[in-house]
PDB file of C-alpha atoms in Angstrom:
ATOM      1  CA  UNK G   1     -10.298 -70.731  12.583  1.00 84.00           C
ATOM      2  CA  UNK G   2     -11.133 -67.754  10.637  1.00 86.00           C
ATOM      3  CA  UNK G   3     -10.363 -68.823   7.257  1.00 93.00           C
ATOM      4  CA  UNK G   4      -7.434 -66.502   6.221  1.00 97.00           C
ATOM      5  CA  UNK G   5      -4.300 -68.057   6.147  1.00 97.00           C
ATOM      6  CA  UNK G   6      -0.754 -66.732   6.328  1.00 98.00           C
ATOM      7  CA  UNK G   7       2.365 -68.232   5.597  1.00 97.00           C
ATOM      8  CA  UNK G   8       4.956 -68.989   6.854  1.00 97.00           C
ATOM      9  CA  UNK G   9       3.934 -69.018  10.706  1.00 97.00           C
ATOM     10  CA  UNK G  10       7.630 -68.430  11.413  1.00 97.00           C
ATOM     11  CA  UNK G  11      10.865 -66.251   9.928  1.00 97.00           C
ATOM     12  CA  UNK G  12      14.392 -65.697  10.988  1.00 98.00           C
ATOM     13  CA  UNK G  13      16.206 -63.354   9.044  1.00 98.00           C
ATOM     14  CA  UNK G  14      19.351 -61.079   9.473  1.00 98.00           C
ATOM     15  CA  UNK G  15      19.675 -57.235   8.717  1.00 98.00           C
ATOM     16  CA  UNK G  16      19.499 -56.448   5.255  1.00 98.00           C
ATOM     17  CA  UNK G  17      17.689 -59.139   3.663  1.00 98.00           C
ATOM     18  CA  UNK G  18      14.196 -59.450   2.059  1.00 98.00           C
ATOM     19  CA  UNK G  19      11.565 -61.633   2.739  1.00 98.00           C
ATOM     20  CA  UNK G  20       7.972 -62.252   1.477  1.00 98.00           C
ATOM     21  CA  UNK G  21       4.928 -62.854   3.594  1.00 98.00           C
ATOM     22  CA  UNK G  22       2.025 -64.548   2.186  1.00 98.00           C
ATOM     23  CA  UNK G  23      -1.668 -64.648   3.034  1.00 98.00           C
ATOM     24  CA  UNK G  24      -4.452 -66.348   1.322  1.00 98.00           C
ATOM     25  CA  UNK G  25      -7.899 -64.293   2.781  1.00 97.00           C
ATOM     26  CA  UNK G  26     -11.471 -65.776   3.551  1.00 96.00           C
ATOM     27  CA  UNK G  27     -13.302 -67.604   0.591  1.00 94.00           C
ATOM     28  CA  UNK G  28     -15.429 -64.718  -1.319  1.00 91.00           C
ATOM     29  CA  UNK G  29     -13.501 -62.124   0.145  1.00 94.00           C
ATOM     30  CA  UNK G  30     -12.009 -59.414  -1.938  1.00 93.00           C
ATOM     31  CA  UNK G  31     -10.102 -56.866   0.537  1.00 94.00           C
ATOM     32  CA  UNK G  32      -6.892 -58.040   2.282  1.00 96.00           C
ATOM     33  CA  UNK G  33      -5.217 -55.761   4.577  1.00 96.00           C
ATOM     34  CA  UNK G  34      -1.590 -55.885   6.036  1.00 97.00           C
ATOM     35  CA  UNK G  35      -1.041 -54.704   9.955  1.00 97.00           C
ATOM     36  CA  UNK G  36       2.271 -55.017  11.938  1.00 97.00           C
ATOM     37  CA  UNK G  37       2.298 -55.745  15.513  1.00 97.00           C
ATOM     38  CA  UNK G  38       4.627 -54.449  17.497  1.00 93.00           C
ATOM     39  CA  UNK G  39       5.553 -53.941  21.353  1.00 85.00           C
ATOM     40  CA  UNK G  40       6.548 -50.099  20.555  1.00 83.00           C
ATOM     41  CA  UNK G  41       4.398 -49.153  17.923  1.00 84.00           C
ATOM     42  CA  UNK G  42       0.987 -51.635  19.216  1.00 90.00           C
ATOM     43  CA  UNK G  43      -1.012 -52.590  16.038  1.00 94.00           C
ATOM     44  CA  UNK G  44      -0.847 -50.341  12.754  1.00 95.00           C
ATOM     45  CA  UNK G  45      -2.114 -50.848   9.619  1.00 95.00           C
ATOM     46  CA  UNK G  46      -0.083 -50.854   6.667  1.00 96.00           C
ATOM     47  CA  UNK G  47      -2.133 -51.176   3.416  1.00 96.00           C
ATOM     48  CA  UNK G  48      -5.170 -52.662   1.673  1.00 95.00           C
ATOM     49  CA  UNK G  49      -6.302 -54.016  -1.753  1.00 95.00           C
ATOM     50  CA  UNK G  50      -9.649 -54.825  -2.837  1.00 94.00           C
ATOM     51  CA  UNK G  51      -9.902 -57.304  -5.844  1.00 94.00           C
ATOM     52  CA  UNK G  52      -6.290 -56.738  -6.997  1.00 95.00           C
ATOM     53  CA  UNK G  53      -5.575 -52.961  -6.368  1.00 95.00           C
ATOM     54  CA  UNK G  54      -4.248 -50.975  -3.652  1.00 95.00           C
ATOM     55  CA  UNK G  55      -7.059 -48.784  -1.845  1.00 93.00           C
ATOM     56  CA  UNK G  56      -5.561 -47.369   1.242  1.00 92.00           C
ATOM     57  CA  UNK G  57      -1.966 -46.914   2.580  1.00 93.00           C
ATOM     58  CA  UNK G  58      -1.182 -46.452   6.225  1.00 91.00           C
ATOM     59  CA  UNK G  59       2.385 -46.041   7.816  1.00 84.00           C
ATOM     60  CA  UNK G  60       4.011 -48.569   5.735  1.00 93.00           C
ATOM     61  CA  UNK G  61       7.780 -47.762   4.284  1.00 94.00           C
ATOM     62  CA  UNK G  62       8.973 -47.296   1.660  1.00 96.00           C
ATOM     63  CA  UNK G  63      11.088 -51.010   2.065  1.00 97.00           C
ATOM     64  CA  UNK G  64       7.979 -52.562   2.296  1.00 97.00           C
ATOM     65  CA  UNK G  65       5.532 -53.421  -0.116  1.00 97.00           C
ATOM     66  CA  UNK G  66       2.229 -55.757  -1.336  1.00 97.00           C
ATOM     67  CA  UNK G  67       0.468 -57.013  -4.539  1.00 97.00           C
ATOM     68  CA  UNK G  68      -2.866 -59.015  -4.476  1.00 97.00           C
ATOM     69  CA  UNK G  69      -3.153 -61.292  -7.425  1.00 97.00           C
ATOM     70  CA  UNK G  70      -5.628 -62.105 -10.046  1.00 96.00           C
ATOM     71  CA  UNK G  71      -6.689 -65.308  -7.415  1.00 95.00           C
ATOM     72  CA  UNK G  72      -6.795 -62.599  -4.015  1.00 96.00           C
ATOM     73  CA  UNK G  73      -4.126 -64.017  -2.385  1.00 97.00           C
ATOM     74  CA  UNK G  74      -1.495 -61.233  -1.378  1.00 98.00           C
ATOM     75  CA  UNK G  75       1.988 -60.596  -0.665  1.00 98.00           C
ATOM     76  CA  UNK G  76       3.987 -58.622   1.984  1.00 98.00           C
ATOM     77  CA  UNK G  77       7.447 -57.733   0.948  1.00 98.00           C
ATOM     78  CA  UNK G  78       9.583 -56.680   3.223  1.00 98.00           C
ATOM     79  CA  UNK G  79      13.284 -55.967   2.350  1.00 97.00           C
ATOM     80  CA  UNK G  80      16.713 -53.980   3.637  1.00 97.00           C
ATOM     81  CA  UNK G  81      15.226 -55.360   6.559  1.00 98.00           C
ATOM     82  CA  UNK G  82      16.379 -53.667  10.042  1.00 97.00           C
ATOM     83  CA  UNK G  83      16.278 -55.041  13.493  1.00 96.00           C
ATOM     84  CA  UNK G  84      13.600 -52.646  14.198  1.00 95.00           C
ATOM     85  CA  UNK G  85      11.466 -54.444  11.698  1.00 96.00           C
ATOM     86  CA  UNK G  86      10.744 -57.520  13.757  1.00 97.00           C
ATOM     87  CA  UNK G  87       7.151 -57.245  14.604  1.00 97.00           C
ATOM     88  CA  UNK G  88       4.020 -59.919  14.520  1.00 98.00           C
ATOM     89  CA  UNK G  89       2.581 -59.164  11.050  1.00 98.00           C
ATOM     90  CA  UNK G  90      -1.060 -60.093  10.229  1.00 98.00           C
ATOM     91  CA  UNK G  91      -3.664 -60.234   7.790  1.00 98.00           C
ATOM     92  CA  UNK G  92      -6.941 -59.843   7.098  1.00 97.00           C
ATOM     93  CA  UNK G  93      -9.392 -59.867   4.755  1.00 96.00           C
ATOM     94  CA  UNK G  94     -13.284 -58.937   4.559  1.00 93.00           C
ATOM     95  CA  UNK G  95     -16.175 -58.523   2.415  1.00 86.00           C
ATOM     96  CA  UNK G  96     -17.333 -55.515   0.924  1.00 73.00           C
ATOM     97  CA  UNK G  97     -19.736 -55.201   3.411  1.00 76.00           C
ATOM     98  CA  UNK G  98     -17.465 -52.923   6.526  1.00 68.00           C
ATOM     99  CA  UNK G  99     -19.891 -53.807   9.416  1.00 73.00           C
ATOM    100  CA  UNK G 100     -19.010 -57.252   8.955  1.00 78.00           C
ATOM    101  CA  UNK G 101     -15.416 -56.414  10.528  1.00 87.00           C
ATOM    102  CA  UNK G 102     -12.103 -57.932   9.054  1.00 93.00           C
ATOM    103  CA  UNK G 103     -11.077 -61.405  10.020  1.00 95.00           C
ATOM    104  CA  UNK G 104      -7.844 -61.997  10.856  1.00 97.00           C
ATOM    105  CA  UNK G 105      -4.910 -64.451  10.211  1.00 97.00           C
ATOM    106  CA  UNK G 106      -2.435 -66.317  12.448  1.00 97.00           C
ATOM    107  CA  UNK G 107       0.110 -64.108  11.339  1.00 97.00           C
ATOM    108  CA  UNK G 108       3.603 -64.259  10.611  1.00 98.00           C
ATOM    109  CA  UNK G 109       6.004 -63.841  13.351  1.00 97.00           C
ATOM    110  CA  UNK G 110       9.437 -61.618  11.847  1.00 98.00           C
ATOM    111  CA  UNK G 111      12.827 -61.906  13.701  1.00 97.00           C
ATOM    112  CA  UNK G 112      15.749 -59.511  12.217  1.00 97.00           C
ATOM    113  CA  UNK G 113      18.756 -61.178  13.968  1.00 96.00           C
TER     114      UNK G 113
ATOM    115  CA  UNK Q   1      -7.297 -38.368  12.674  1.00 79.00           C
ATOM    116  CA  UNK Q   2      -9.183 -40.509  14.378  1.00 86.00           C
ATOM    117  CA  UNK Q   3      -7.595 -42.009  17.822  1.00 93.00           C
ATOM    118  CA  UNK Q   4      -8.708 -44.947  20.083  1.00 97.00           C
ATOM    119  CA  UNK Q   5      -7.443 -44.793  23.884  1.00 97.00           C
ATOM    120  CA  UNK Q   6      -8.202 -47.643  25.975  1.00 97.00           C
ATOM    121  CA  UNK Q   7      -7.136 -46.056  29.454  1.00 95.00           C
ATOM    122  CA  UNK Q   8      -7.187 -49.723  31.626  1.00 96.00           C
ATOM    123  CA  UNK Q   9      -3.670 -51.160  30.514  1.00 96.00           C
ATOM    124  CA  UNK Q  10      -4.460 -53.906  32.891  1.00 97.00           C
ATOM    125  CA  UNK Q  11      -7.410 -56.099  34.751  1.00 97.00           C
ATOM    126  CA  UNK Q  12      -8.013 -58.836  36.826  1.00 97.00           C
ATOM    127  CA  UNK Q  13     -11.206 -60.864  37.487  1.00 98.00           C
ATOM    128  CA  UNK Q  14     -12.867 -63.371  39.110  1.00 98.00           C
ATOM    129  CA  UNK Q  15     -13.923 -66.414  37.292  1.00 98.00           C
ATOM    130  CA  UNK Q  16     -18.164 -66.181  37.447  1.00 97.00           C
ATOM    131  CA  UNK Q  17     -17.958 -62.517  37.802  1.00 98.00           C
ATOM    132  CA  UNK Q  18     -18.471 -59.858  35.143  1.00 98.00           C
ATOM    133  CA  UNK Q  19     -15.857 -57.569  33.961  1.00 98.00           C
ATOM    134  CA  UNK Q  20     -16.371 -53.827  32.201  1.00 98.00           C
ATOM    135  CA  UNK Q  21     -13.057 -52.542  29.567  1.00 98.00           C
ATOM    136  CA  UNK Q  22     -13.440 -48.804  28.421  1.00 98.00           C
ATOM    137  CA  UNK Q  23     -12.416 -47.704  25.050  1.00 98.00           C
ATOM    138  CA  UNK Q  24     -13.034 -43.893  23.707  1.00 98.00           C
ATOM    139  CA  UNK Q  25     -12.681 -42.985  20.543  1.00 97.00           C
ATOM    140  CA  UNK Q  26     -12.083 -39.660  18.819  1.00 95.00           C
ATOM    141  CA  UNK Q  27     -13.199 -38.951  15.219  1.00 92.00           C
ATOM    142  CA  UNK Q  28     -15.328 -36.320  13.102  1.00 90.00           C
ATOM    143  CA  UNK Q  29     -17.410 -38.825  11.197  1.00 89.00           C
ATOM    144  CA  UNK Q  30     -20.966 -39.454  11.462  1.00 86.00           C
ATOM    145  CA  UNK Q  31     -21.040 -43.024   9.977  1.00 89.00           C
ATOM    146  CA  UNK Q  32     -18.230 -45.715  11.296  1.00 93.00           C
ATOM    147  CA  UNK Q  33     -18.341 -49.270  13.346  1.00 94.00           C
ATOM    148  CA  UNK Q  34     -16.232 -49.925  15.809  1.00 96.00           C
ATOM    149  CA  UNK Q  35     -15.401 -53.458  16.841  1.00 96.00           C
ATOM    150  CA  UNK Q  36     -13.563 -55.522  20.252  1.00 98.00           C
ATOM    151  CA  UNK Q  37     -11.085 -57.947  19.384  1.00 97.00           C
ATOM    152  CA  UNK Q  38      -9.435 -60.346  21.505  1.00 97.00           C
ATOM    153  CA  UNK Q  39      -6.091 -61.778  21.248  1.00 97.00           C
ATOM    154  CA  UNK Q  40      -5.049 -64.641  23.976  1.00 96.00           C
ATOM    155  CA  UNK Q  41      -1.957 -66.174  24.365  1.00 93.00           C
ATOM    156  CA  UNK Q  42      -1.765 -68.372  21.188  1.00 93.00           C
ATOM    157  CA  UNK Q  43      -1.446 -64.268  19.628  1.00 93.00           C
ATOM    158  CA  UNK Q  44      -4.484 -65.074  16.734  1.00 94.00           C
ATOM    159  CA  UNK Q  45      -6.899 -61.625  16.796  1.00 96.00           C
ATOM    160  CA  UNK Q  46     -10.487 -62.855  17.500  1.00 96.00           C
ATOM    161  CA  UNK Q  47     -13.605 -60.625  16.487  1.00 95.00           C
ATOM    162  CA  UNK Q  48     -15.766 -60.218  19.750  1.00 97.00           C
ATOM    163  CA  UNK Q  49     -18.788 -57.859  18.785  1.00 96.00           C
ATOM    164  CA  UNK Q  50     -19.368 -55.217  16.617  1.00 95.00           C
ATOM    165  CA  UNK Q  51     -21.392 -52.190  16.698  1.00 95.00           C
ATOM    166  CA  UNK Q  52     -22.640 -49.666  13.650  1.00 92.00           C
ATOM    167  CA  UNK Q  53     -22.744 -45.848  14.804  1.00 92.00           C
ATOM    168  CA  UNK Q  54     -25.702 -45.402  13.390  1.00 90.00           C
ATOM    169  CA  UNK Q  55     -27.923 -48.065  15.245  1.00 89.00           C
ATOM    170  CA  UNK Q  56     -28.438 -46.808  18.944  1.00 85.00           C
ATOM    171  CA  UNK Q  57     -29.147 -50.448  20.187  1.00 92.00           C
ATOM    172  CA  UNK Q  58     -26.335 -52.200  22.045  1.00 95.00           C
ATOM    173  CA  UNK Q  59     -24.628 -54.694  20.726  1.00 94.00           C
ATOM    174  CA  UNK Q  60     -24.768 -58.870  22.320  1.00 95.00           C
ATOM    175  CA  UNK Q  61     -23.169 -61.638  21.817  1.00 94.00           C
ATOM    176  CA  UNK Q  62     -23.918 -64.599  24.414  1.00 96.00           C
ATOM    177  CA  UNK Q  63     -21.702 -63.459  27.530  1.00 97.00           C
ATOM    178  CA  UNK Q  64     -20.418 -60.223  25.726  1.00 98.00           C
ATOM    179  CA  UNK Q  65     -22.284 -56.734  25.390  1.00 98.00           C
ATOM    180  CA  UNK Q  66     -21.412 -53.615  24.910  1.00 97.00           C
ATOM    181  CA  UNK Q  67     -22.438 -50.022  26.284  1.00 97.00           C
ATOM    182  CA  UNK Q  68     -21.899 -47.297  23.221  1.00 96.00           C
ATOM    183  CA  UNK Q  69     -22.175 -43.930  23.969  1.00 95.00           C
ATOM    184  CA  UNK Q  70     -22.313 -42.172  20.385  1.00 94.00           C
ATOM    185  CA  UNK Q  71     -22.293 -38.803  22.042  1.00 93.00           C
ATOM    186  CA  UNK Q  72     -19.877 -39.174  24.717  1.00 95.00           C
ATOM    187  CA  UNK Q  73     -17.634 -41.207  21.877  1.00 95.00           C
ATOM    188  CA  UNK Q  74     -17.269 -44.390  24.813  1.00 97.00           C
ATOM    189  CA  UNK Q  75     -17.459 -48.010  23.584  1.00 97.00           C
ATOM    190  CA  UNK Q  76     -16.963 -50.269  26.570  1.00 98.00           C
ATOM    191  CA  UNK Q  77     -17.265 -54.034  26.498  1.00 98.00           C
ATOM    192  CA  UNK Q  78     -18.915 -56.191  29.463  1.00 98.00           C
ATOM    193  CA  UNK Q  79     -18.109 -59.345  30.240  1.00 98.00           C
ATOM    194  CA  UNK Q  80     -20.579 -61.942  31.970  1.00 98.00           C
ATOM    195  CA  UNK Q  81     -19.795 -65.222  33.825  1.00 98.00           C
ATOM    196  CA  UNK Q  82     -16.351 -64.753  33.196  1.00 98.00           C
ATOM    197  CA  UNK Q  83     -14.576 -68.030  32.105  1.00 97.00           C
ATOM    198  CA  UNK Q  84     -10.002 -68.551  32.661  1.00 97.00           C
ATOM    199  CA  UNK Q  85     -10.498 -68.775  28.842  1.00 96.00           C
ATOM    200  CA  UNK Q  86     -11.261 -65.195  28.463  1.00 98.00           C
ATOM    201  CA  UNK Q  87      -8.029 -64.640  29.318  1.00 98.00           C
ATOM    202  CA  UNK Q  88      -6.271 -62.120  26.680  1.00 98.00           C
ATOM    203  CA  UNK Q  89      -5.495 -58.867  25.599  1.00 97.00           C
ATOM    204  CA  UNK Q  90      -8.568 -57.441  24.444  1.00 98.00           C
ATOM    205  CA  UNK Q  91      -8.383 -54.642  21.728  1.00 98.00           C
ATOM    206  CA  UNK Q  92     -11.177 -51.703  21.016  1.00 98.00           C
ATOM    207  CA  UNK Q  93     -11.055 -50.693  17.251  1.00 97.00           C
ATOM    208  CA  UNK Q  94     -12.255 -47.845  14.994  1.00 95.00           C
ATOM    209  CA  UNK Q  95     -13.057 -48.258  11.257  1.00 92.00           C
ATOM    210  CA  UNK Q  96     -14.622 -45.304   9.568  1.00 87.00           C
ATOM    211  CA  UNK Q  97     -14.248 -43.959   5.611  1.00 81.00           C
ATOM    212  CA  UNK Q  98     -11.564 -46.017   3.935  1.00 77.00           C
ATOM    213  CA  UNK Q  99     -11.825 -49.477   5.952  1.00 81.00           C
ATOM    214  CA  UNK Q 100      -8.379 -49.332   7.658  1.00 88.00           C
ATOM    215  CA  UNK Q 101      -8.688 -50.456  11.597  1.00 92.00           C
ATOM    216  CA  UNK Q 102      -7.497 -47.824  14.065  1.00 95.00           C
ATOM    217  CA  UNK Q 103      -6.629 -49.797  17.390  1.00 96.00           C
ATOM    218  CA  UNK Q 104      -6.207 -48.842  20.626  1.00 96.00           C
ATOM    219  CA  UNK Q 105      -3.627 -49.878  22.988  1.00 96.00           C
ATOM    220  CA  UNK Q 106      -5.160 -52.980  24.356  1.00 97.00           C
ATOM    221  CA  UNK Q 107      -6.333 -54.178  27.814  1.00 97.00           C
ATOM    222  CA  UNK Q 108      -4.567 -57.197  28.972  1.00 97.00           C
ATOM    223  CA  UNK Q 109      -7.709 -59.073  31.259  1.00 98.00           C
ATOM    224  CA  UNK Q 110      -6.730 -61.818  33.546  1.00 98.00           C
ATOM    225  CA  UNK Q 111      -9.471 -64.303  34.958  1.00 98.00           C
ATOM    226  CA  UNK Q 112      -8.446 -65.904  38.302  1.00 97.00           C
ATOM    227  CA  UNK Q 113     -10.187 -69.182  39.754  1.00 95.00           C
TER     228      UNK Q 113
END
């Protein structure tokens, strides 16, 4: 168990609607990142925050987006959703220390139907 | 950019035996860590070792090791007295300036009895 947790473990969806992904990182840790897993596009990260504010972007779209919140836990909305969107999505959080690695959720398995 | 390439899309071994993944990495920064993660069946990301550029001593943990080659930019990942549950897909990743996680494709390891 690596101490991040992600909710919900599970989502069926159709095209076109919005969902949120929630993950509660590591005690004491301040950076959560967002990466999608998928069989065509492998892992990819999507975005960070650190203590409440965005610090990096990777290839996320423009229908996606995140917030971390005053208590760290963060948000992954996803919306418009396509059937290309249905990936494993995890996250991860560390310390502000980088050679301690990031530790990673059990993610949140997306199905666009 | 930087770019991970794990060339060995698939391996088999024998339980007891030990095992060696390659990863090489491409990047134009002197100060990054690079990391093995696996991911078995159950699909949660596991942190396996970790190595900082800047230290030239190899990284151990227990059965696991690694052989980095700053100047060659290789990263490979030995496994001893390998065990059915080191079974996975095992991924080599990059993080340099900005803390995102560069991944490479993965190696998908099977351990036969």
């Amino acid at each position: 168990d690596s101490g991040v947790t992600q909710t919900p473990k599970h989502l069926i969806t159709a095209t076109g609607q919005r969902v949120t992904l929630r993950c509660s990182p590591r005690s004491g840790d301040l950076s959560v990142y967002w990466y999608q897993q998928s069989l065509d596009q492998g892992l990819q990260f999507l975005i960070q925050y650190y203590n409440g504010e965005e610090r990096a972007k990777g290839n996320i779209l423009e229908r996606f987006s995140a917030q971390q919140f005053p208590d760290l836990h963060s948000e992954l909305n996803l919306s418009s959703l396509e059937l290309g969107d249905s990936a494993l999505y995890f996250c991860a959080s560390s310390d502000s220390s980088p050679e301690a690695g990031q530790y990673f959720g059990p993610g949140t398995r997306l199905t666009v139907l | 950019a930087q770019t991970v390439t794990q060339s060995q899309p698939e391996m088999s071994v024998q339980e007891a035996e030990t095992v060696t993944l390659s990863c090489t990495y491409d990047t134009s920064e002197s100060n990054y860590y690079l990391f093995w993660y696996k991911q078995p069946p159950s699909r949660q990301m596991i942190l396996v070792i970790r190595q900082e550029a800047y230290k030239q001593q190899n990284a151990t943990e227990n059965r696991f090791s690694v052989n980095f080659q700053k100047a060659a930019k290789s990263f490979s990942l030995k496994i001893s007295d390998s065990q059915l549950g080191d079974t996975a897909m095992y991924f080599c990743a990059f993080e340099g300036y900005g803390n995102k996680l560069v991944f490479g494709a993965g190696t998908i390891l099977r351990v036969k009895s």
